[in-house]
XYZ file of C-alpha atoms in Angstrom:
744
model
C 111.106 106.744 164.754
C 112.981 104.122 162.749
C 116.374 103.756 161.038
C 117.266 102.083 157.746
C 120.792 101.099 156.744
C 122.087 100.944 160.319
C 124.061 97.724 159.923
C 127.146 98.307 162.119
C 125.961 101.161 164.331
C 122.580 100.242 165.805
C 119.557 102.499 165.559
C 119.259 102.593 169.358
C 122.829 103.900 169.581
C 122.087 106.597 166.996
C 118.845 107.597 168.707
C 120.767 108.183 171.911
C 122.961 110.786 170.153
C 120.306 113.003 168.619
C 117.743 115.464 169.991
C 114.707 114.081 168.157
C 113.139 111.338 170.274
C 110.043 109.239 170.087
C 107.357 109.366 172.743
C 107.868 106.816 175.495
C 105.026 104.378 176.096
C 104.715 101.350 178.325
C 105.830 98.291 176.317
C 105.665 100.345 173.131
C 101.961 101.147 173.613
C 100.848 97.515 173.841
C 98.299 98.409 176.558
C 96.895 101.495 174.810
C 93.566 99.836 173.915
C 93.422 97.227 176.693
C 90.653 97.863 179.242
C 91.904 99.066 182.638
C 95.549 98.763 181.531
C 94.986 101.672 179.111
C 94.774 103.916 182.197
C 98.217 102.683 183.232
C 99.459 103.401 179.699
C 98.027 106.941 179.706
C 99.556 107.784 183.084
C 103.056 106.661 182.133
C 103.344 107.998 178.564
C 105.862 110.797 177.964
C 105.284 112.771 174.768
C 108.125 114.257 172.686
C 107.550 117.282 170.454
C 108.582 117.038 166.807
C 110.668 119.917 165.370
C 111.691 119.813 161.689
C 114.669 122.150 162.239
C 115.961 120.001 165.105
C 115.676 116.971 162.826
C 117.819 118.687 160.186
C 120.560 119.334 162.731
C 120.258 115.732 163.872
C 121.303 114.573 160.395
C 124.631 116.395 160.882
C 124.959 114.892 164.351
C 124.496 111.386 162.941
C 127.144 111.910 160.244
C 129.591 113.334 162.792
C 129.012 110.358 165.082
C 129.652 107.951 162.208
C 132.955 109.697 161.474
C 133.910 109.376 165.129
C 133.331 105.640 164.770
C 135.464 105.345 161.616
C 132.867 105.769 158.843
C 134.119 108.852 156.989
C 131.859 108.232 153.968
C 128.652 107.980 156.021
C 125.621 110.013 154.956
C 122.274 110.508 156.696
C 118.941 111.864 155.527
C 115.374 111.917 156.787
C 113.730 109.787 154.146
C 110.169 110.245 155.324
C 108.150 112.221 157.859
C 104.456 111.420 157.714
C 101.436 111.755 159.933
C 100.190 108.589 161.586
C 96.818 107.404 160.318
C 93.606 107.091 162.256
C 91.348 109.661 163.912
C 92.672 108.712 167.381
C 96.253 109.516 166.396
C 95.995 113.188 165.441
C 99.196 115.119 166.050
C 101.471 112.086 165.706
C 104.177 111.677 163.093
C 106.375 108.791 161.999
C 110.035 109.630 161.285
C 112.143 107.348 159.092
C 115.883 108.099 158.904
C 117.976 106.461 156.181
C 121.740 106.166 156.638
C 124.455 105.010 154.255
C 127.406 103.833 156.320
C 129.988 103.306 153.603
C 133.321 101.552 154.035
C 135.063 101.996 157.419
C 138.564 103.382 157.916
C 140.882 100.833 159.557
C 144.058 101.347 161.567
C 147.130 100.633 159.419
C 149.865 101.451 161.980
C 150.412 102.752 165.510
C 153.782 104.391 166.218
C 155.472 106.119 169.152
C 157.692 109.203 169.024
C 159.860 110.374 171.994
C 161.049 113.916 172.538
C 163.340 113.436 175.553
C 164.016 109.709 175.759
C 167.050 108.522 177.743
C 168.034 105.055 178.878
C 167.920 106.158 182.502
C 164.394 107.567 182.214
C 163.088 104.647 180.215
C 164.408 101.879 182.431
C 160.949 100.852 183.675
C 158.495 102.488 181.295
C 159.370 101.013 177.882
C 157.428 97.796 178.350
C 154.220 99.248 179.928
C 154.169 102.040 177.310
C 154.432 99.489 174.495
C 151.652 97.371 176.032
C 149.427 100.438 176.335
C 150.099 101.437 172.722
C 149.277 97.921 171.500
C 145.746 98.230 172.899
C 144.940 100.031 169.637
C 144.994 97.037 167.285
C 146.186 97.218 163.698
C 143.377 96.240 161.344
C 140.531 97.291 163.620
C 138.160 100.100 162.742
C 139.381 103.567 163.734
C 137.334 104.790 166.680
C 137.945 108.227 168.170
C 136.850 107.122 171.625
C 139.211 104.160 171.546
C 142.009 106.387 170.229
C 141.533 108.815 173.147
C 141.383 105.972 175.667
C 144.797 104.710 174.532
C 146.202 108.228 174.806
C 144.923 108.551 178.382
C 146.287 105.102 179.212
C 149.729 106.132 177.973
C 149.576 109.257 180.132
C 148.590 107.236 183.229
C 151.481 104.831 182.639
C 153.902 107.777 182.714
C 152.406 109.711 185.615
C 152.105 106.514 187.692
C 155.884 106.093 187.365
C 157.065 109.484 188.481
C 156.737 111.668 185.370
C 154.295 114.255 186.699
C 154.887 116.656 183.760
C 154.513 114.002 181.050
C 152.433 114.863 177.974
C 151.062 112.683 175.189
C 150.009 114.146 171.853
C 148.242 112.203 169.164
C 148.074 112.586 165.408
C 146.087 110.591 162.854
C 146.641 110.583 159.091
C 143.571 109.297 157.260
C 143.765 108.081 153.661
C 140.175 108.304 152.392
C 141.046 106.485 149.164
C 142.607 103.442 150.838
C 140.397 103.806 153.932
C 143.459 103.535 156.166
C 144.593 105.500 159.206
C 148.125 105.880 160.557
C 148.270 106.811 164.235
C 151.254 108.398 165.978
C 151.574 109.256 169.674
C 154.296 111.758 170.635
C 155.531 111.514 174.232
C 157.422 114.038 176.325
C 158.509 112.718 179.734
C 159.830 115.736 181.607
C 161.756 115.335 184.869
C 161.317 112.416 187.254
C 159.417 113.725 190.269
C 158.862 113.002 193.923
C 156.080 114.036 196.290
C 156.574 117.252 198.231
C 154.538 118.438 201.188
C 150.985 117.169 201.469
C 148.545 119.899 202.497
C 144.950 119.409 203.675
C 142.530 122.317 203.363
C 138.998 122.690 204.710
C 139.211 120.144 207.562
C 137.017 122.100 209.940
C 136.674 120.089 213.165
C 137.952 116.873 211.585
C 141.236 115.489 212.960
C 144.180 115.617 210.591
C 146.066 112.528 211.826
C 143.657 109.781 210.665
C 143.248 111.508 207.298
C 146.994 111.651 206.685
C 147.269 107.999 207.656
C 144.534 107.120 205.149
C 146.217 109.167 202.396
C 149.439 107.206 202.919
C 151.728 109.549 200.940
C 155.163 110.355 202.370
C 157.218 113.376 201.378
C 160.135 112.344 199.161
C 158.654 109.161 197.696
C 158.227 108.715 193.964
C 155.342 110.652 192.413
C 152.417 108.517 191.283
C 148.998 109.564 190.002
C 147.774 106.115 190.985
C 148.640 106.831 194.622
C 146.726 110.093 194.415
C 143.662 108.237 193.118
C 143.953 105.648 195.919
C 144.271 108.447 198.487
C 141.151 110.151 197.135
C 139.210 106.876 197.369
C 140.484 106.279 200.921
C 139.201 109.709 201.965
C 135.856 109.043 200.270
C 135.496 105.770 202.216
C 135.232 107.766 205.457
C 131.862 109.063 204.237
C 132.347 112.487 205.841
C 133.123 114.625 202.780
C 130.722 116.225 200.335
C 133.534 116.940 197.856
C 137.214 116.009 197.552
C 139.693 117.820 195.301
C 143.253 116.600 194.632
C 145.691 119.066 193.048
C 149.368 118.360 192.353
C 151.149 121.752 192.462
C 152.884 121.592 189.046
C 154.884 124.483 187.621
C 153.019 126.761 185.208
C 153.876 126.563 181.479
C 157.057 128.501 180.779
C 158.280 128.202 184.387
C 161.109 125.877 185.544
C 159.766 122.372 186.239
C 160.505 121.439 189.846
C 161.006 117.684 190.413
C 159.423 118.066 193.866
C 155.615 118.223 193.544
C 153.550 119.381 196.557
C 149.977 118.082 196.725
C 146.916 119.874 198.086
C 143.753 118.044 199.135
C 140.767 120.429 199.170
C 138.046 118.955 201.371
C 134.437 119.930 201.992
C 133.110 118.115 205.072
C 129.497 117.017 205.023
C 127.219 117.143 208.065
C 128.911 115.017 210.722
C 125.837 114.439 212.854
C 122.361 113.482 211.775
C 119.027 112.625 213.376
C 116.601 110.362 211.520
C 112.874 110.248 212.184
C 110.339 108.462 210.050
C 108.060 105.532 209.653
C 106.996 102.841 207.264
C 104.673 99.951 206.616
C 104.613 96.565 204.915
C 101.684 94.988 203.116
C 102.396 91.565 201.680
C 103.018 88.264 203.434
C 102.229 90.208 206.590
C 100.818 93.628 207.467
C 102.798 95.849 209.829
C 103.501 99.503 210.620
C 106.568 100.905 212.348
C 108.405 104.064 213.375
C 112.135 104.738 212.936
C 114.319 106.990 215.070
C 118.088 107.152 214.809
C 121.187 109.237 215.504
C 124.618 109.125 213.855
C 127.939 110.822 214.623
C 130.687 110.447 211.987
C 133.383 111.879 214.270
C 132.442 110.266 217.564
C 134.894 111.317 220.294
C 137.268 112.439 217.550
C 139.426 110.167 215.392
C 136.752 109.894 212.672
C 135.032 107.094 214.561
C 131.501 106.496 213.325
C 128.811 105.712 215.865
C 125.142 105.150 215.108
C 122.107 103.996 217.059
C 118.609 103.271 215.785
C 115.279 102.241 217.296
C 112.408 100.756 215.325
C 109.180 100.004 217.241
C 106.257 98.532 215.344
C 102.991 96.592 215.369
C 102.119 93.486 213.351
C 98.467 92.876 212.419
C 98.590 89.110 212.882
C 97.650 87.026 210.888
C 96.447 89.431 208.171
C 98.155 89.275 204.772
C 97.606 91.203 201.545
C 95.051 88.684 200.309
C 93.089 88.793 203.571
C 92.826 92.568 203.984
C 89.464 93.463 205.487
C 89.274 90.489 207.846
C 87.861 91.566 211.178
C 89.780 89.197 213.447
C 93.423 89.992 214.097
C 95.836 90.319 216.965
C 98.310 93.192 217.434
C 101.812 91.849 218.045
C 104.345 94.427 219.277
C 107.856 94.358 217.814
C 110.935 96.436 218.521
C 114.451 96.569 217.140
C 117.419 98.402 218.678
C 120.816 98.398 217.015
C 124.073 100.295 217.249
C 127.429 100.297 215.470
C 130.865 101.706 216.244
C 133.454 101.864 213.460
C 137.111 102.672 214.116
C 139.128 103.500 210.962
C 142.861 102.997 210.475
C 143.302 99.779 212.468
C 146.601 97.977 211.664
C 146.875 99.907 208.403
C 145.287 102.909 206.747
C 142.226 101.330 205.064
C 141.293 98.627 207.566
C 138.406 99.455 209.908
C 137.402 97.702 213.126
C 133.653 97.210 213.571
C 131.672 96.610 216.749
C 127.928 95.994 216.440
C 125.163 95.163 218.860
C 121.412 94.697 218.487
C 118.297 93.624 220.334
C 115.062 92.480 218.703
C 111.717 91.424 220.046
C 109.764 89.976 217.150
C 107.669 87.211 215.631
C 109.773 85.539 212.900
C 108.309 85.155 209.433
C 109.696 81.666 208.945
C 106.198 80.596 209.923
C 106.610 77.363 211.899
C 104.426 78.441 214.783
C 103.480 81.945 213.718
C 100.762 81.079 211.216
C 97.287 79.651 211.882
C 96.122 76.434 210.178
C 94.719 76.816 206.688
C 91.420 75.016 206.250
C 92.226 73.830 202.754
C 95.462 72.246 203.959
C 93.521 70.059 206.372
C 92.111 68.110 203.432
C 93.785 64.738 202.977
C 96.165 64.515 200.021
C 95.382 61.849 197.493
C 96.740 58.512 198.660
C 97.166 59.625 202.304
C 95.619 57.577 205.128
C 92.327 58.884 206.472
C 92.768 61.648 209.004
C 91.268 61.658 212.452
C 88.234 63.707 213.266
C 89.050 67.417 213.164
C 89.579 69.065 216.494
C 87.968 72.303 217.533
C 90.130 75.307 216.669
C 90.315 76.597 220.233
C 91.617 73.211 221.431
C 94.554 73.162 219.027
C 95.564 76.807 218.756
C 99.157 76.989 217.674
C 101.610 78.900 219.758
C 102.482 82.313 218.355
C 106.182 82.113 219.065
C 108.260 85.270 219.377
C 111.906 85.773 220.221
C 114.077 88.084 222.225
C 117.211 88.226 220.115
C 120.599 89.516 221.266
C 123.407 89.813 218.705
C 126.956 91.064 219.114
C 129.588 91.306 216.362
C 133.221 92.332 216.237
C 135.545 92.208 213.276
C 137.537 93.909 210.538
C 136.530 95.328 207.156
C 138.708 96.466 204.279
C 138.084 97.643 200.690
C 140.408 96.759 197.805
C 140.698 97.654 194.108
C 139.272 101.175 194.372
C 136.612 99.880 196.779
C 135.121 97.512 194.175
C 136.263 94.534 196.276
C 135.179 94.501 199.924
C 136.202 91.908 202.511
C 134.973 91.539 206.092
C 135.894 89.010 208.778
C 133.546 88.993 211.774
C 132.926 86.997 214.921
C 129.240 86.976 215.873
C 127.367 85.770 218.937
C 123.587 85.390 218.645
C 121.234 84.412 221.453
C 117.496 83.870 220.871
C 115.136 83.379 223.787
C 111.616 82.224 222.765
C 108.290 83.277 224.264
C 104.645 83.169 223.155
C 102.445 86.119 222.255
C 99.322 84.164 223.186
C 98.439 82.091 226.276
C 99.536 78.839 224.593
C 102.739 77.339 226.009
C 105.965 76.994 224.053
C 106.155 73.916 221.824
C 107.924 70.939 223.334
C 111.650 71.071 222.624
C 111.759 74.827 222.040
C 114.406 76.596 224.085
C 117.130 79.204 223.984
C 119.153 79.208 220.743
C 122.892 79.958 220.914
C 124.653 80.649 217.599
C 128.318 81.707 217.767
C 129.853 81.881 214.308
C 132.799 83.156 212.330
C 131.701 84.977 209.194
C 133.583 85.986 206.063
C 131.858 88.404 203.677
C 133.404 88.977 200.253
C 131.835 91.041 197.465
C 133.088 92.348 194.137
C 130.855 95.061 192.697
C 131.199 96.314 189.108
C 127.655 97.628 188.589
C 127.474 100.862 186.596
C 124.794 103.153 185.208
C 124.432 104.391 181.627
C 127.071 107.077 182.254
C 129.614 104.444 183.292
C 129.638 105.478 186.971
C 129.248 103.031 189.894
C 125.563 102.604 190.669
C 124.088 99.992 193.000
C 120.501 101.253 192.830
C 119.860 101.407 189.066
C 122.671 99.556 187.239
C 122.604 99.425 183.448
C 125.562 97.112 182.915
C 128.164 95.213 184.928
C 128.083 92.424 187.468
C 128.144 91.674 191.191
C 129.617 88.618 192.925
C 129.295 87.902 196.650
C 129.937 85.120 199.159
C 128.708 84.801 202.738
C 130.610 81.997 204.505
C 129.845 81.069 208.117
C 131.263 78.488 210.510
C 129.057 78.111 213.582
C 129.946 76.490 216.891
C 133.243 74.968 215.771
C 135.581 77.055 217.935
C 136.801 75.757 221.313
C 136.066 78.973 223.181
C 132.416 78.761 222.097
C 131.907 76.069 224.741
C 133.128 78.366 227.488
C 130.830 81.158 226.261
C 127.851 78.779 226.194
C 128.492 77.566 229.734
C 128.774 81.116 231.003
C 125.444 81.994 229.394
C 123.352 78.976 230.428
C 124.867 77.979 233.758
C 123.176 74.799 234.912
C 120.192 75.090 232.542
C 118.889 71.816 231.184
C 120.287 70.801 227.805
C 116.764 70.171 226.516
C 115.999 73.871 226.887
C 119.193 75.059 225.201
C 120.302 74.436 221.605
C 123.651 75.447 220.129
C 124.162 75.554 216.352
C 127.119 73.689 214.864
C 127.333 73.925 211.092
C 129.028 75.365 207.998
C 126.864 77.711 205.908
C 127.792 78.991 202.422
C 125.725 81.383 200.336
C 127.226 82.595 197.014
C 125.396 84.973 194.676
C 125.959 86.273 191.156
C 124.172 89.160 189.420
C 124.696 90.439 185.891
C 123.224 93.378 183.969
C 123.203 93.646 180.187
C 122.077 96.743 178.246
C 119.706 95.538 175.513
C 119.116 99.111 174.304
C 120.145 102.597 175.336
C 117.578 102.517 178.181
C 116.410 98.928 178.633
C 118.355 96.651 180.969
C 118.267 92.859 181.267
C 119.125 91.688 184.777
C 119.985 88.161 185.888
C 120.517 86.686 189.334
C 121.668 83.242 190.458
C 121.772 82.530 194.169
C 122.576 79.301 195.966
C 122.997 78.225 199.553
C 124.606 75.208 201.253
C 124.159 74.230 204.897
C 126.245 71.417 206.402
C 124.806 70.935 209.909
C 125.893 68.669 212.729
C 123.965 65.490 213.414
C 121.810 67.298 215.982
C 119.528 68.988 213.455
C 118.794 69.398 209.756
C 118.349 65.704 208.941
C 117.313 65.133 205.278
C 114.424 62.861 206.303
C 112.291 64.963 208.630
C 109.914 62.733 210.607
C 106.976 64.818 211.829
C 105.566 61.856 213.812
C 108.299 62.531 216.354
C 106.289 65.654 217.256
C 103.074 63.687 218.023
C 101.780 63.810 221.565
C 102.101 60.024 221.521
C 105.857 60.194 220.794
C 108.457 59.954 223.537
C 109.696 63.060 225.302
C 113.134 62.685 223.715
C 111.676 62.416 220.195
C 109.478 65.460 220.696
C 112.394 67.436 222.097
C 114.588 66.507 219.100
C 111.798 67.405 216.685
C 111.344 70.817 218.315
C 115.093 71.451 218.319
C 115.322 70.561 214.616
C 112.489 72.953 213.731
C 113.859 75.752 215.856
C 117.496 75.529 214.733
C 116.557 75.259 211.052
C 114.380 78.330 211.537
C 117.577 80.352 212.048
C 120.175 78.419 210.035
C 118.228 76.738 207.241
C 117.192 78.164 203.875
C 113.742 79.316 202.797
C 112.475 80.820 199.555
C 109.608 82.984 198.348
C 108.799 86.651 198.813
C 109.602 90.169 197.583
C 113.363 89.608 197.154
C 113.125 85.943 196.190
C 110.498 84.114 194.118
C 107.876 86.836 193.648
C 105.078 84.460 192.645
C 105.003 83.117 196.212
C 104.469 84.537 199.650
C 107.218 84.636 202.243
C 108.847 81.174 202.687
C 106.156 79.337 200.685
C 108.802 77.558 198.566
C 110.725 74.681 200.094
C 110.221 71.607 202.270
C 106.988 71.521 204.248
C 105.700 69.054 206.809
C 102.555 68.436 208.850
C 103.838 69.276 212.322
C 101.466 68.791 215.286
C 100.831 71.563 217.778
C 103.462 70.183 220.178
C 102.118 72.199 223.085
C 101.277 69.118 225.087
C 97.516 69.232 224.415
C 95.763 66.077 223.310
C 94.017 65.790 219.990
C 96.275 66.765 217.080
C 98.543 64.356 215.224
C 100.792 64.719 212.189
C 97.907 63.620 209.943
C 95.612 66.561 210.635
C 98.219 69.237 211.350
C 98.731 72.095 208.868
C 101.604 72.155 206.376
C 104.374 74.464 207.539
C 107.837 75.275 206.107
C 110.641 73.419 207.884
C 113.690 74.847 206.074
C 116.248 73.196 203.842
C 119.972 72.556 203.505
C 120.304 73.524 199.849
C 118.865 76.572 198.086
C 118.871 77.684 194.465
C 117.127 80.696 192.979
C 117.286 82.236 189.516
C 115.670 85.426 188.246
C 115.525 87.131 184.862
C 114.191 90.678 184.691
C 113.749 93.213 181.889
C 113.787 96.780 183.231
C 112.099 99.444 181.092
C 112.295 103.083 182.214
C 109.342 105.315 181.411
C 110.764 108.798 181.734
C 112.538 110.282 184.737
C 110.437 108.861 187.560
C 108.471 105.834 186.360
C 109.510 102.448 185.084
C 108.224 98.936 184.591
C 109.701 95.442 184.669
C 108.859 92.036 183.271
C 110.302 89.186 185.329
C 110.577 85.413 185.580
C 111.586 83.761 188.866
C 112.349 80.141 189.728
C 113.910 78.237 192.600
C 113.631 75.505 195.172
C 114.860 74.490 198.603
C 115.839 70.932 199.486
C 116.943 69.055 202.559
C 119.174 66.951 200.329
C 122.342 68.176 198.606
C 120.958 68.313 195.090
C 119.170 70.923 193.040
C 115.869 69.050 193.006
C 114.148 67.255 195.823
C 113.297 63.576 195.616
C 110.443 62.889 193.257
C 109.380 65.245 190.443
C 111.493 68.256 189.700
C 110.079 71.464 191.174
C 111.127 74.672 189.404
C 108.388 76.778 191.069
C 108.321 78.988 187.979
C 106.516 82.309 188.219
C 106.289 85.359 185.973
C 104.919 88.823 186.397
C 104.943 92.566 185.905
C 106.090 95.372 188.131
C 105.930 99.147 188.447
C 108.774 101.380 189.643
C 108.753 104.918 191.001
C 112.098 106.596 191.663
C 112.726 107.952 195.174
C 115.911 109.342 196.794
C 116.451 106.067 198.691
C 115.765 103.750 195.782
C 112.857 102.731 193.559
C 109.471 102.113 195.142
C 108.309 98.906 193.492
C 105.086 96.983 193.123
C 105.493 93.444 191.751
C 102.661 91.090 190.837
C 103.831 87.494 190.342
C 101.754 84.717 188.774
C 102.518 81.029 189.338
C 102.569 79.377 185.902
C 100.324 76.269 185.839
C 102.094 72.894 185.627
C 105.462 74.588 186.270
C 105.488 74.470 190.059
C 105.786 70.715 190.469
C 106.285 69.024 187.114
C 103.463 66.579 186.534
C 101.041 68.398 188.856
C 98.965 71.146 187.236
C 96.989 72.162 190.321
C 97.931 75.306 192.230
C 96.933 74.202 195.745
C 96.615 71.057 197.802
C 92.822 71.301 197.853
C 92.703 71.654 194.053
C 95.027 68.666 193.661
C 92.723 66.528 195.801
C 89.748 67.643 193.721
C 91.556 66.824 190.451
C 92.821 63.477 191.760
C 96.466 64.550 191.413
C 99.148 63.296 193.774
C 100.464 66.236 195.757
C 104.042 65.674 197.013
C 104.169 65.040 200.740
C 106.847 67.679 201.393
C 105.442 70.383 199.093
C 103.693 73.390 200.574
C 100.310 74.696 199.468
C 100.850 78.348 198.442
C 98.203 80.913 199.226
C 95.744 82.397 196.748
C 95.103 86.096 196.336
C 91.582 86.708 197.706
C 91.277 82.882 197.878
C 90.945 82.760 194.071
C 94.065 83.782 192.127
C 97.500 82.040 192.188
C 99.147 85.432 192.509
C 101.437 87.123 195.011
C 101.688 90.911 195.387
C 104.839 92.555 196.753
C 105.347 96.211 197.660
C 108.863 97.243 198.705
C 111.661 99.822 198.446
C 114.642 98.925 196.252
C 115.020 96.494 193.383
C 114.628 92.765 193.975
C 118.316 92.421 193.003
């Protein structure tokens, strides 16, 4: 279906207002005749039936829509309906709609008329009413939607300032000859009102006190529809109601208007207690399966306290990844996560909540320093590197598979602002990580207990909305999201006392405390490019300012050699371990999708460090060591294919550096990747499959090879601190990611 003559009102906008619709195909049917991909096209196509009588009614709908947008002379007709050619396209028709927009009608004047104006009533409403009226600009095209918006704005101005019975009537005189419109709004104020008794219905077992505190409306104060809206949002923030109704008890037409307005809140509580049982799996940079069991009480011990607890046991098939599925040799690594949260509403004031969290994890971290076996291709010498020593037998230099027992406690305050679009949290966190090994190998030299006490401020402003204009974080169609995670670790005086209480007389070499400032801002934007297609953009950065004890820009892996001094090896291990928790890494399902987990960023050849003879920094594998500066950018076109399916086309880029600049020393490294994805809608978010391809010559500018081994073969100089990303099935420079929820 196509439109001709749609100069001001786009064809996509018109198509969204009529019943006749074209069949939906993946990328417009581009894969219809492509081998293999044609199956994908056939499975996702959604056919629309053509009806000539529906099309005739659509012509009237188009003309009416044009009039609503100010084009009173607009005409629409179906210029052509013809069958598509070709024997493989039987039953298909092409519809061509021709519109003539004509000259628009513009606003010539906007006036106000008062029925019961007095100086006493108008003491604080004259200016806001005038500002609201001026939102309809003289000279702009008359738009019915805009006209109604101004009328509703005028009504809110009045009801927010005590005039509960206020009415606003609108009238428009249209001169079709001059193409001008004169708009007049007539206002009746009514009596100034105050709030009467506030009544809550349908509470059930919920306590009334905390709800009244959250509502925050006192009998006798000035009536305000804005306060009613804030009270409704405050009740919704509790998360215990399925429906909330707010009804000011106004006098019926013809009855005396009482200046005292009672308010009734009609509430429908949702289920207050819930048990969750389920399971899941991950196939990507690692392969794992897990179970989930949880319990939640939204009125714990009364007072609308929310308490939840969850357990998540699982098994990791180490070291299998998506590209190595089918390998016979693997080790099962057990993992478990326990976490709980207690939330107390109404602390200090009605919308501030106190939060207490605790968690325990036993896991193998994916940061990969000592949880990934050596890659044979990485053992090849880079061009220009000194000759390596003779390779050592694998069993003599087995890397430690390091796991952690992690204990985390958090306490703080959270509060929403601006109708819950702005959320602010201030937390104090204490994190303790105790390392162990899953295999018989000892812990690397310098590895010890990690202590991370930090103050954290979380600020987010969320204006993401769906096509209907309602808040939507899962499938936004337009809007933006801004967030900042700011942390200050180990800078408080009482942290020292906590550390001493935890470690006692333990040696300093076996205990590392983080001291740093960590900032991570993020910006997301969503732009509707058509009535269904959405263009999403994300920019994310991170800044780590560590103490002198770790995170040095120039990482010297020779300090980890068995020939290095004990102090050097201990400092090297502490640097690796602390950066594992505080540094930045990039690559993976929610990052750069052309790479596996943490494959982007500074890498180094770090020896085994377990105290065994034989391995030096020259023949050790490349591993990620974390960075102090992160930047990531993503651009994604989201294309829905009916109610349940969708597809995306994306481009990702980013880098991590140990220096405070966007690009590391040497050539610039955008790590550019592009790919396609599939989406399937579920109640908890879209199930997505993304396939990312690393674009040749756009990973490290000046190097067109995809791996270290290929660079050596092609006589290209591979940067010393650049990792060697994995290949899918050891052949393709592709990463595959399967996850729940959008990447951003």
